[in-house]
Tab-separated table of C-alpha atoms and ligand atoms in Angstrom:
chain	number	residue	atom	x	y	z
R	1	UNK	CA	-0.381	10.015	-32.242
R	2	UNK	CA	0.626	7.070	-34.377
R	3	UNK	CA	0.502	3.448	-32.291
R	4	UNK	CA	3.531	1.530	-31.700
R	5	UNK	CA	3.377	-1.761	-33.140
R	6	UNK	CA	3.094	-4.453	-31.095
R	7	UNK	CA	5.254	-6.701	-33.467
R	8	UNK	CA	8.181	-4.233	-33.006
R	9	UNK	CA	7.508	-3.907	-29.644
R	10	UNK	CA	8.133	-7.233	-28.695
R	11	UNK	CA	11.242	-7.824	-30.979
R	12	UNK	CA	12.760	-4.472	-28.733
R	13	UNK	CA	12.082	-6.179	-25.259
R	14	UNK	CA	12.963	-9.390	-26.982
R	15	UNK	CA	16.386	-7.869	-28.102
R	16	UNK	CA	16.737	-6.106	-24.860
R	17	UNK	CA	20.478	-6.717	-24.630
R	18	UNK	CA	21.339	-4.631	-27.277
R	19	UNK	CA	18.851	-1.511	-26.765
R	20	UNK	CA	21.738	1.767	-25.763
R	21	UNK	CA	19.058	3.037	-23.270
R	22	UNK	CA	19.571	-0.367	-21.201
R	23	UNK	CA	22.318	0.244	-18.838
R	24	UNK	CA	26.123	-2.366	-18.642
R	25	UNK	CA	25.246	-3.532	-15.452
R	26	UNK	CA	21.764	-4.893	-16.497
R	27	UNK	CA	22.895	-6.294	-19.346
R	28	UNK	CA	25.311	-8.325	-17.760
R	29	UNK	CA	23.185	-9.797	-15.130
R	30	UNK	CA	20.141	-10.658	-18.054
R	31	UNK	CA	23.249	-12.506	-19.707
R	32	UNK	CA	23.997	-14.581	-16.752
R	33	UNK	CA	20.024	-15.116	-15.467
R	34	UNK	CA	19.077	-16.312	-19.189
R	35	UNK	CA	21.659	-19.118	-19.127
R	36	UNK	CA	19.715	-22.292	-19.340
R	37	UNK	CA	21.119	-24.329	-16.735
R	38	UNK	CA	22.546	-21.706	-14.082
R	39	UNK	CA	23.230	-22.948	-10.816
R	40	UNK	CA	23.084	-21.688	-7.337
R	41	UNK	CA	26.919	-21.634	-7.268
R	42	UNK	CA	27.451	-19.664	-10.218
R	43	UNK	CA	24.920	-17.206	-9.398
R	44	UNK	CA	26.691	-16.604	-5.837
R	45	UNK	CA	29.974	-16.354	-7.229
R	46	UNK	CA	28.693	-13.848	-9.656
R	47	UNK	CA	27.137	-11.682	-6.852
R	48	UNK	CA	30.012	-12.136	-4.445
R	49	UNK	CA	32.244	-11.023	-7.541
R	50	UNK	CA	30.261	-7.468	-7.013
R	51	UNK	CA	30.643	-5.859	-3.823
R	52	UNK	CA	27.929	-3.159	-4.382
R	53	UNK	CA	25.874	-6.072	-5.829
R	54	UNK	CA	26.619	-8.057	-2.704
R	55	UNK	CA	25.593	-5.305	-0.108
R	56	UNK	CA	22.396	-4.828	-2.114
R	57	UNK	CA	21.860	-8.184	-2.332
R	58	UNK	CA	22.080	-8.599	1.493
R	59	UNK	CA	20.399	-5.439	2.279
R	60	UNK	CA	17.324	-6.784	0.505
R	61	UNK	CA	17.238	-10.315	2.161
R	62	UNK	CA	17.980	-8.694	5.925
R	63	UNK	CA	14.925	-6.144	4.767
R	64	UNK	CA	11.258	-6.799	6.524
R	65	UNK	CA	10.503	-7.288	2.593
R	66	UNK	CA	11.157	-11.193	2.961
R	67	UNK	CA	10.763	-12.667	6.551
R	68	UNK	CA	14.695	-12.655	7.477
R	69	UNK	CA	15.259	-9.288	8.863
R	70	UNK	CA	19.133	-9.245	10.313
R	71	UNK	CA	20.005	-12.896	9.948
R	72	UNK	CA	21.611	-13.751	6.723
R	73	UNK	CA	25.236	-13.228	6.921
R	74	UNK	CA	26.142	-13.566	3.126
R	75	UNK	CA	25.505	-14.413	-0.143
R	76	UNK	CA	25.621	-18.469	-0.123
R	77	UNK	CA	23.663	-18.132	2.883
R	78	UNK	CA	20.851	-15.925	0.963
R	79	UNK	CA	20.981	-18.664	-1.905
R	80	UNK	CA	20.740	-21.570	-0.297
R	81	UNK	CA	18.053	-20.483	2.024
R	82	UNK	CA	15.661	-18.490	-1.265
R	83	UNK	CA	16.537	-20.911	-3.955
R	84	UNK	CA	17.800	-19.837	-7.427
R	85	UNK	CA	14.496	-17.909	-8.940
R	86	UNK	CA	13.852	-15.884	-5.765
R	87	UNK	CA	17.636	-15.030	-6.101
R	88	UNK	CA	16.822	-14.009	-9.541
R	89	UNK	CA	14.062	-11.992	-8.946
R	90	UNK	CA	15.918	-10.395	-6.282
R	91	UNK	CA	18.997	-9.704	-8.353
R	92	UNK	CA	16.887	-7.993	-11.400
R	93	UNK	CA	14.627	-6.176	-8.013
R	94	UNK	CA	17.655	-4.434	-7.202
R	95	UNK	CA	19.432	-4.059	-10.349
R	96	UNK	CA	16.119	-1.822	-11.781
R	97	UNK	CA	15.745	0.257	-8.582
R	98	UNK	CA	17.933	3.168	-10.130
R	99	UNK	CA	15.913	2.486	-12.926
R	100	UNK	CA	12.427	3.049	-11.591
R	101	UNK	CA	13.695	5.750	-10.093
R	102	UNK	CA	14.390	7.419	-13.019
R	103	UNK	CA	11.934	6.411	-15.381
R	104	UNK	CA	8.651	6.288	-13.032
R	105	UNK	CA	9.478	8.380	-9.630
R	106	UNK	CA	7.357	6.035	-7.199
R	107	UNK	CA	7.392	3.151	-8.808
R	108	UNK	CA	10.191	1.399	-6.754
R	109	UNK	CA	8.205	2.368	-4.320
R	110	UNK	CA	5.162	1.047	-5.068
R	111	UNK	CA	7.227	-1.585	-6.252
R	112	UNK	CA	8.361	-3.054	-2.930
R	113	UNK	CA	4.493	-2.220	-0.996
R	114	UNK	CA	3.679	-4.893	-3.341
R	115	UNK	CA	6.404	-7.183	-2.476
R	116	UNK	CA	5.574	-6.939	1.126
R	117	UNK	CA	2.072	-6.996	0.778
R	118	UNK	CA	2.343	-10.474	-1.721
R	119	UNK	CA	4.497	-12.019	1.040
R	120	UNK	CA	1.814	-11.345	4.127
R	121	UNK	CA	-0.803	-12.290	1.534
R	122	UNK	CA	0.578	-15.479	0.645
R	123	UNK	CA	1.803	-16.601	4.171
R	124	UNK	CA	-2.004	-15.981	5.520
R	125	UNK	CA	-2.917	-18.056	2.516
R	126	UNK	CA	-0.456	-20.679	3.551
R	127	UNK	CA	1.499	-20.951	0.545
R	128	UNK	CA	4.716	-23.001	0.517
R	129	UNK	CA	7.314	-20.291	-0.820
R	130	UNK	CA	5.689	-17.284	0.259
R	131	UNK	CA	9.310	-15.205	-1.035
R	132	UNK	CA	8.532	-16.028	-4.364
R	133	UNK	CA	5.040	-14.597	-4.566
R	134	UNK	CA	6.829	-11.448	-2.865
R	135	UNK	CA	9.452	-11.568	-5.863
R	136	UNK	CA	6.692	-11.088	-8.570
R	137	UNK	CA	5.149	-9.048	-6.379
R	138	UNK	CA	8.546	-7.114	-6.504
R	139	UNK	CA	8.691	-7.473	-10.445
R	140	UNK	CA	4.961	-6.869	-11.580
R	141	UNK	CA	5.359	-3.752	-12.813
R	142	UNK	CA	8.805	-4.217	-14.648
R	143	UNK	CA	7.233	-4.079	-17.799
R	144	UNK	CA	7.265	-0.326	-16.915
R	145	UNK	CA	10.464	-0.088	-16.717
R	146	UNK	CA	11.775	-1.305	-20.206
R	147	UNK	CA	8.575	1.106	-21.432
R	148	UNK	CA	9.657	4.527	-19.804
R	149	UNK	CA	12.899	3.383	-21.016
R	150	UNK	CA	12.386	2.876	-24.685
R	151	UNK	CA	9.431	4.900	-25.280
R	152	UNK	CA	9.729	7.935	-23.335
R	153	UNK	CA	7.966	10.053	-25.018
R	154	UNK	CA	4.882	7.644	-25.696
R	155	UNK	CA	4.738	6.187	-22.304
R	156	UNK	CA	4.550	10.082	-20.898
R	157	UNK	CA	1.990	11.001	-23.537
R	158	UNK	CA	-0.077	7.682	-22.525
R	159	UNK	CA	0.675	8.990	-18.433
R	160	UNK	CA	-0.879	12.275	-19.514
R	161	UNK	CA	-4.120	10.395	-21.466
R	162	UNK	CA	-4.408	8.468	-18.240
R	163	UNK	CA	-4.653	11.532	-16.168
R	164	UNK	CA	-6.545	13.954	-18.468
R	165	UNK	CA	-9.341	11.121	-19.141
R	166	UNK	CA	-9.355	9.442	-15.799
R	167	UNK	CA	-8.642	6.358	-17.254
R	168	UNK	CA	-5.790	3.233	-16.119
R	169	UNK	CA	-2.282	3.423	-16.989
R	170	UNK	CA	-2.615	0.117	-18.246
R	171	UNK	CA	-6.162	1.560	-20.393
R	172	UNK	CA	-3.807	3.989	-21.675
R	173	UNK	CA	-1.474	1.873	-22.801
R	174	UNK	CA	-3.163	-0.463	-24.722
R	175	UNK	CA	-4.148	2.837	-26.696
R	176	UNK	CA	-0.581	3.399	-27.217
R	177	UNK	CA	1.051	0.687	-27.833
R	178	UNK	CA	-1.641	-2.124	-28.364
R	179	UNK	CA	0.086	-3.659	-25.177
R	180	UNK	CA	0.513	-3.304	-21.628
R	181	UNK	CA	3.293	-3.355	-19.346
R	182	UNK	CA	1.690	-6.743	-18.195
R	183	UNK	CA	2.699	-8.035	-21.554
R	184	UNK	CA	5.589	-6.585	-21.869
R	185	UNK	CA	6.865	-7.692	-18.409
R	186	UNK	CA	5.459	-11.308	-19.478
R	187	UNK	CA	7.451	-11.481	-22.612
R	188	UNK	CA	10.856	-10.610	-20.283
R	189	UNK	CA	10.385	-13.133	-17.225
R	190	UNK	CA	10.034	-16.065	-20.357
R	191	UNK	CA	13.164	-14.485	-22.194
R	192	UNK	CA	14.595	-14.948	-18.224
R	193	UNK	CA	13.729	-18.403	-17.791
R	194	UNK	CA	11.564	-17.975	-14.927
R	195	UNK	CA	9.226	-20.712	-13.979
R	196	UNK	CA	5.658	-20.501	-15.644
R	197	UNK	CA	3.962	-19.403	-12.597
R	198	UNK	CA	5.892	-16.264	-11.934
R	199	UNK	CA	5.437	-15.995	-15.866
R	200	UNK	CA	1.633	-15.910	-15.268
R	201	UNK	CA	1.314	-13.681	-12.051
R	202	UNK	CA	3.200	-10.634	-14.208
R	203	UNK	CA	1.473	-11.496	-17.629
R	204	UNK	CA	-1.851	-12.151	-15.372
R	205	UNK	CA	-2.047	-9.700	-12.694
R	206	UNK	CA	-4.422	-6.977	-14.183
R	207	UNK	CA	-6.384	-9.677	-15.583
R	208	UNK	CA	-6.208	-12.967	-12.878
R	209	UNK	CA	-9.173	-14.796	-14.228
R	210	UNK	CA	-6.519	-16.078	-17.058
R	211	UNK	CA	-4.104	-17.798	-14.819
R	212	UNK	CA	-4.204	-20.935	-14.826
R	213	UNK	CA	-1.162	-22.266	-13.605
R	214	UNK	CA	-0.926	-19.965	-10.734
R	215	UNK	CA	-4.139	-18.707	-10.181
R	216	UNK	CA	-3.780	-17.895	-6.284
R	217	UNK	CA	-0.071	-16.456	-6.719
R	218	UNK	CA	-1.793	-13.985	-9.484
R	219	UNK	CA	-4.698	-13.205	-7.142
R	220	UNK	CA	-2.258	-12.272	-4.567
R	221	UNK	CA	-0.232	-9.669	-6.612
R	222	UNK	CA	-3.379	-8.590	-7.919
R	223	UNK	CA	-5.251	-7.587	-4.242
R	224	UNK	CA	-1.703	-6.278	-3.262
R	225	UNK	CA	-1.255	-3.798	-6.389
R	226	UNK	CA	-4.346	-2.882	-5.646
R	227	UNK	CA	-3.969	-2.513	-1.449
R	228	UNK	CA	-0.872	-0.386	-2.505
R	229	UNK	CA	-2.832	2.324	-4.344
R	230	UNK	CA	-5.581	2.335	-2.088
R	231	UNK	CA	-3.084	3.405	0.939
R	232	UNK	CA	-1.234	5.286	-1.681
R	233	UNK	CA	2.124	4.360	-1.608
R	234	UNK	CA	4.692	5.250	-4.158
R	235	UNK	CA	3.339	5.976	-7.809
R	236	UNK	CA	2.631	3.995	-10.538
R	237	UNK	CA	1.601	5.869	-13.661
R	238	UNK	CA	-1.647	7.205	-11.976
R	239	UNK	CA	-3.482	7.402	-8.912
R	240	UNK	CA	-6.417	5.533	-9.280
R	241	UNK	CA	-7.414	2.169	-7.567
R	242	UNK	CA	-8.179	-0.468	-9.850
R	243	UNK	CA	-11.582	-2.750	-9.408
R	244	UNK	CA	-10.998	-5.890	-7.527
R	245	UNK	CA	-11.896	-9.003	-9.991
R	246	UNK	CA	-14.813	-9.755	-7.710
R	247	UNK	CA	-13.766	-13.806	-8.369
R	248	UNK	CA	-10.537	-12.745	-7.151
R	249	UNK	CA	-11.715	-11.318	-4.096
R	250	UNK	CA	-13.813	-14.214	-3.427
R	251	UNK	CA	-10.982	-16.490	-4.483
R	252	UNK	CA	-8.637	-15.069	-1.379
R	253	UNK	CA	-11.607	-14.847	0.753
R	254	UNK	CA	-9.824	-12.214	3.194
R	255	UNK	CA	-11.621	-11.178	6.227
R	256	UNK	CA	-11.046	-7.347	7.453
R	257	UNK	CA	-8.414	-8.188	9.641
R	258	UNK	CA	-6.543	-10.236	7.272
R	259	UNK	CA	-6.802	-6.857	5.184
R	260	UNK	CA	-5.769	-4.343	8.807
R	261	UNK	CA	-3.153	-6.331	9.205
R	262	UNK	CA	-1.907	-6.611	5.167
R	263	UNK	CA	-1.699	-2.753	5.852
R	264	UNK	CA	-0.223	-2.408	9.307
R	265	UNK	CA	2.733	-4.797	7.968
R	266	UNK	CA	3.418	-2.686	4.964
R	267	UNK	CA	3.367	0.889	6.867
R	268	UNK	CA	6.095	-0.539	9.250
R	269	UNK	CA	7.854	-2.286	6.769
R	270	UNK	CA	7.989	0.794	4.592
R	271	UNK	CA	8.952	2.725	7.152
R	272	UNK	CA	11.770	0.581	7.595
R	273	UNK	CA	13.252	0.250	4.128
R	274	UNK	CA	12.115	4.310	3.761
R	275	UNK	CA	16.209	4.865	4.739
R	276	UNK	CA	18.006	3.194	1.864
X	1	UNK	CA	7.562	5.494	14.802
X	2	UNK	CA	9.723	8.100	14.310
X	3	UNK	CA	13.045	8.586	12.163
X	4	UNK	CA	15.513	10.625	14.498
X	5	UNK	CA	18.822	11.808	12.734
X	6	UNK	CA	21.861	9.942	15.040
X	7	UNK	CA	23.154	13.390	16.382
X	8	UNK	CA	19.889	14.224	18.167
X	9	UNK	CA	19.651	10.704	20.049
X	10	UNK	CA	19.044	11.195	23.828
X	11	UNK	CA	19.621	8.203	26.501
X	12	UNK	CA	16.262	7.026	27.501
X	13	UNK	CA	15.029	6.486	23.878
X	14	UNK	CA	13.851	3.167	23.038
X	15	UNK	CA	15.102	1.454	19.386
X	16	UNK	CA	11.570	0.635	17.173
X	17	UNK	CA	13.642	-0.779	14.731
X	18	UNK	CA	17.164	-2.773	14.829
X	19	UNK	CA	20.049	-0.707	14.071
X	20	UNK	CA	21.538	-2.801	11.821
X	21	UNK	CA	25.442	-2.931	10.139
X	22	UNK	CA	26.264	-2.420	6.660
X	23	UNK	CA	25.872	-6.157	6.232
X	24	UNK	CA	22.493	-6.416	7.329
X	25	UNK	CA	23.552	-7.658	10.308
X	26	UNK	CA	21.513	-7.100	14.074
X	27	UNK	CA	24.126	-4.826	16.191
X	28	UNK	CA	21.552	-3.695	18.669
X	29	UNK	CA	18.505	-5.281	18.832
X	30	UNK	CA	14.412	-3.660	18.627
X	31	UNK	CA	13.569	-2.202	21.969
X	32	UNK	CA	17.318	-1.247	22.969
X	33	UNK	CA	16.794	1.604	25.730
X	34	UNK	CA	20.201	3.933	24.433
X	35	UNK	CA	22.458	4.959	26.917
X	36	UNK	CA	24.873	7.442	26.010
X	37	UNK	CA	27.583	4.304	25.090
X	38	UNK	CA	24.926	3.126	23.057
X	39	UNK	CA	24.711	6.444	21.398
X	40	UNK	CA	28.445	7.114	21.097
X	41	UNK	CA	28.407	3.771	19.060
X	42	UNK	CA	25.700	4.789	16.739
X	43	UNK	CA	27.079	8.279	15.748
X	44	UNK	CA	30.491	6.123	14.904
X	45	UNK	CA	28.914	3.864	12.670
X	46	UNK	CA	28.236	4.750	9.058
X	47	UNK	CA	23.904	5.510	9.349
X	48	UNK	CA	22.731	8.662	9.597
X	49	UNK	CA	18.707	7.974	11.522
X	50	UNK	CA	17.167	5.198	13.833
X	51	UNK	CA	14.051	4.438	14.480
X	52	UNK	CA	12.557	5.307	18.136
X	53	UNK	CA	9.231	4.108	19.817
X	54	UNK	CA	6.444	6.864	19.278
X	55	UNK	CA	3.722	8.189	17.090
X	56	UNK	CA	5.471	8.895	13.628
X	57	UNK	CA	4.617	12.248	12.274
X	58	UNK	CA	3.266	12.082	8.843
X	59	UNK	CA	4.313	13.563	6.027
X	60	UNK	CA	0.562	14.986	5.071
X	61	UNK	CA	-2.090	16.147	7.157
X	62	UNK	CA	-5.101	13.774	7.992
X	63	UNK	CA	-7.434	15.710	5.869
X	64	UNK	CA	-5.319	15.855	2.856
X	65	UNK	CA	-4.251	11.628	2.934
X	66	UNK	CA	-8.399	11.370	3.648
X	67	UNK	CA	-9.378	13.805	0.490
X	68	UNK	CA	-6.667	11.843	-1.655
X	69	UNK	CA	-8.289	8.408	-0.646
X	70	UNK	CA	-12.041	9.280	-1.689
X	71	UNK	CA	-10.309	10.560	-4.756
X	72	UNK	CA	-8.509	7.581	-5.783
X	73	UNK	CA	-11.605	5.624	-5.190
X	74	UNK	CA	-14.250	8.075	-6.783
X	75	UNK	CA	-14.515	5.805	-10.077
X	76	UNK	CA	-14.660	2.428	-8.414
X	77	UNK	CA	-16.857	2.835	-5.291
X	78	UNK	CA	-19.793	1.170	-6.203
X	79	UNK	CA	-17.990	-2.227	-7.664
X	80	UNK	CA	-18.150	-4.983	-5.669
X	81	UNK	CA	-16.916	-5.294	-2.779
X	82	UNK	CA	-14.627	-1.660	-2.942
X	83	UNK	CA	-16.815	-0.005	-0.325
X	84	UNK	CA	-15.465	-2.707	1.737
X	85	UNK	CA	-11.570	-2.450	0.738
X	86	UNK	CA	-12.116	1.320	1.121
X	87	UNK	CA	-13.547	1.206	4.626
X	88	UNK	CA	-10.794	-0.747	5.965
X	89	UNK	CA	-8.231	1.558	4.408
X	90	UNK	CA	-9.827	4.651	4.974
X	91	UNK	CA	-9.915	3.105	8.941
X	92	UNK	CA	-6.420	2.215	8.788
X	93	UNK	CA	-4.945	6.152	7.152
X	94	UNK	CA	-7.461	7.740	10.277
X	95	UNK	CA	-4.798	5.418	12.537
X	96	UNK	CA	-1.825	6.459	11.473
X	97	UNK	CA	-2.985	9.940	12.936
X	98	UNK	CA	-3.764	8.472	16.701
Y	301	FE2	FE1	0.562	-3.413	-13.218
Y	302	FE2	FE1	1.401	-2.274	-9.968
């Protein structure tokens, strides 16, 4: 099997916009979120332009996934009270969910564990905007998106290695492609103008040691990917745990019941979202 | 906590979860008990399950999710500290069965 090359790679998530497999409703949205100076206004107006938008928008926010179940009425209300890059984040969550479903069967899935497990994480760790660690906790894994979408038939062969040699996914992809989804997913939240710490935590969180601009934020996606496929929620090219970073572990310093209760949170608020 | 499909509600039943409008929006709140109003309401509204206080019945049986687990793990058991991660996990799956 011939490798992709990286180079080209890159130019095709770089030139996203104009790829056929990447659906209208996408592309419009990565138009508007790319602008350099967006502002919370124009962002709610384009939302509230989009009634299915709007009700997924809202469904999301009143979900147990971020810590407002049933209060937010509407969309100015959701803005003003995430700020413009959780709104983002959110916005490109929910636009990719028929996505991952199609591409990766379990990955939304696994997808939104991680989202709920980053927020419960980062509020025990006291962090000021624990919603935005639960966005790239959302997003982590969007790099496999754009790859199941482009590269279908590499991306299943490199699913198949995975399985047949017992190695990662992401192991498996570096085979393939000379890249991971990490990268991948990197290269889009820059092309999206999102901050350099939510940059980091997707380009970072197989590998935290490199973070250094958001080295607790990438430690936290990192122990909640990996608390996701040890309960074994959703699917996410294979089913193996990964190996804690052991300076990760160390970093978060969680006790066993910070750990009980990262996992009690995420079976009820799975449960709850399990309907939609 | 399980899922119960609106047309099999009984009055008595206790709400685990807020039923909530197509908005997002509270209309009856976590530990409701329904009465048959209650119920009436539900059915009219555009959902099709609630939640209702109880053991949920999972979807595998407890020596299946178990086997799965020690799977999953086989390869990384001996790093550091995965016993430990495993433990609590493999703790927390035995719960969901109590
Ligand atoms: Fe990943
Ligand atoms: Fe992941």
């Amino acid at each position: 099997m011939s490798k992709i090359d990286p180079k080209i790679l890159r130019h095709k998530v770089e030139n996203i916009n104009t790829l056929p497999t990447v659906p209208g409703t996408l592309k419009r949205l990565t138009t508007i979120i790319e602008k350099p100076r967006i502002t919370l206004v124009e962002i709610s107006s384009f939302i509230s332009n989009d009634p299915a938008l709007t009700t997924k928008v809202l469904k999301m926010v009143n979900s147990a996934i971020y810590g407002f179940p049933g209060r937010i009425a509407s969309v100015s209300h959701a803005t003003m009270l995430l700020g413009l890059n959780v709104i983002k984040g959110l916005l490109l969550g929910v636009s990719v969910f028929d996505l991952m479903q199609k591409t990766m069967n379990g990955l939304y899935e696994h997808s939104l564990a991680c989202a709920i497990a980053s927020r419960v994480i980062a509020q025990k760790k006291g962090l000021k905007e624990p919603e935005e660690v639960s966005v790239a906790g959302l997003l982590h894994d969007i790099g496999k998106v754009i790859l199941t979408l482009e590269f279908q038939a590499e991306y299943e062969t490199a699913m198949s290695e995975a399985k047949n040699k017992g190695i990662s996914i992401y192991d498996a992809e570096k085979e393939i492609f000379n890249a991971t989804h990490a990268n991948v997913g990197g290269w889009l939240a820059e092309k999206w103008r999102f901050p350099r710490n939510l940059v980091e935590v997707i380009e970072y969180h197989h590998r935290p040691a490199l973070s250094k601009n958001a080295s607790l934020e990438t430690a936290i996606v990192h122990m909640s990917d990996l608390l996701v496929r040890a309960r074994g929620f959703g699917f996410a090219g294979e089913n193996l745990v990964p190996e804690v970073n052991p300076a990760t572990f160390e970093l978060l310093a969680l006790t066993e019941a910070d750990i009980r209760d990262v996992l009690n949170e995420m079976e009820s608020s799975m449960e709850a979202v399990g309907d939609t | 906590m399980p899922k119960i499909s609106v047309d099999k509600l009984e009055p008595g039943m206790k709400l685990a979860k807020p039923v909530l409008a197509k908005s997002g929006m509270i209309m009856l709140g976590e530990g409701t008990e329904l009465s048959a109003a209650w119920i009436e309401r539900i059915q009219d509204m555009e959902i099709t399950s609630v939640f209702i206080e109880g053991p949920t019945i999972q979807a595998v049986p407890k020596e299946e999710a178990l086997a799965a687990l020690q799977e999953r793990f086989a390869k990384v058991e001996d790093k550091p500290y995965m016993n430990l991660i495993k433990k609590v996990v493999e703790k927390h799956i035995e719960g969901l069965y109590e």
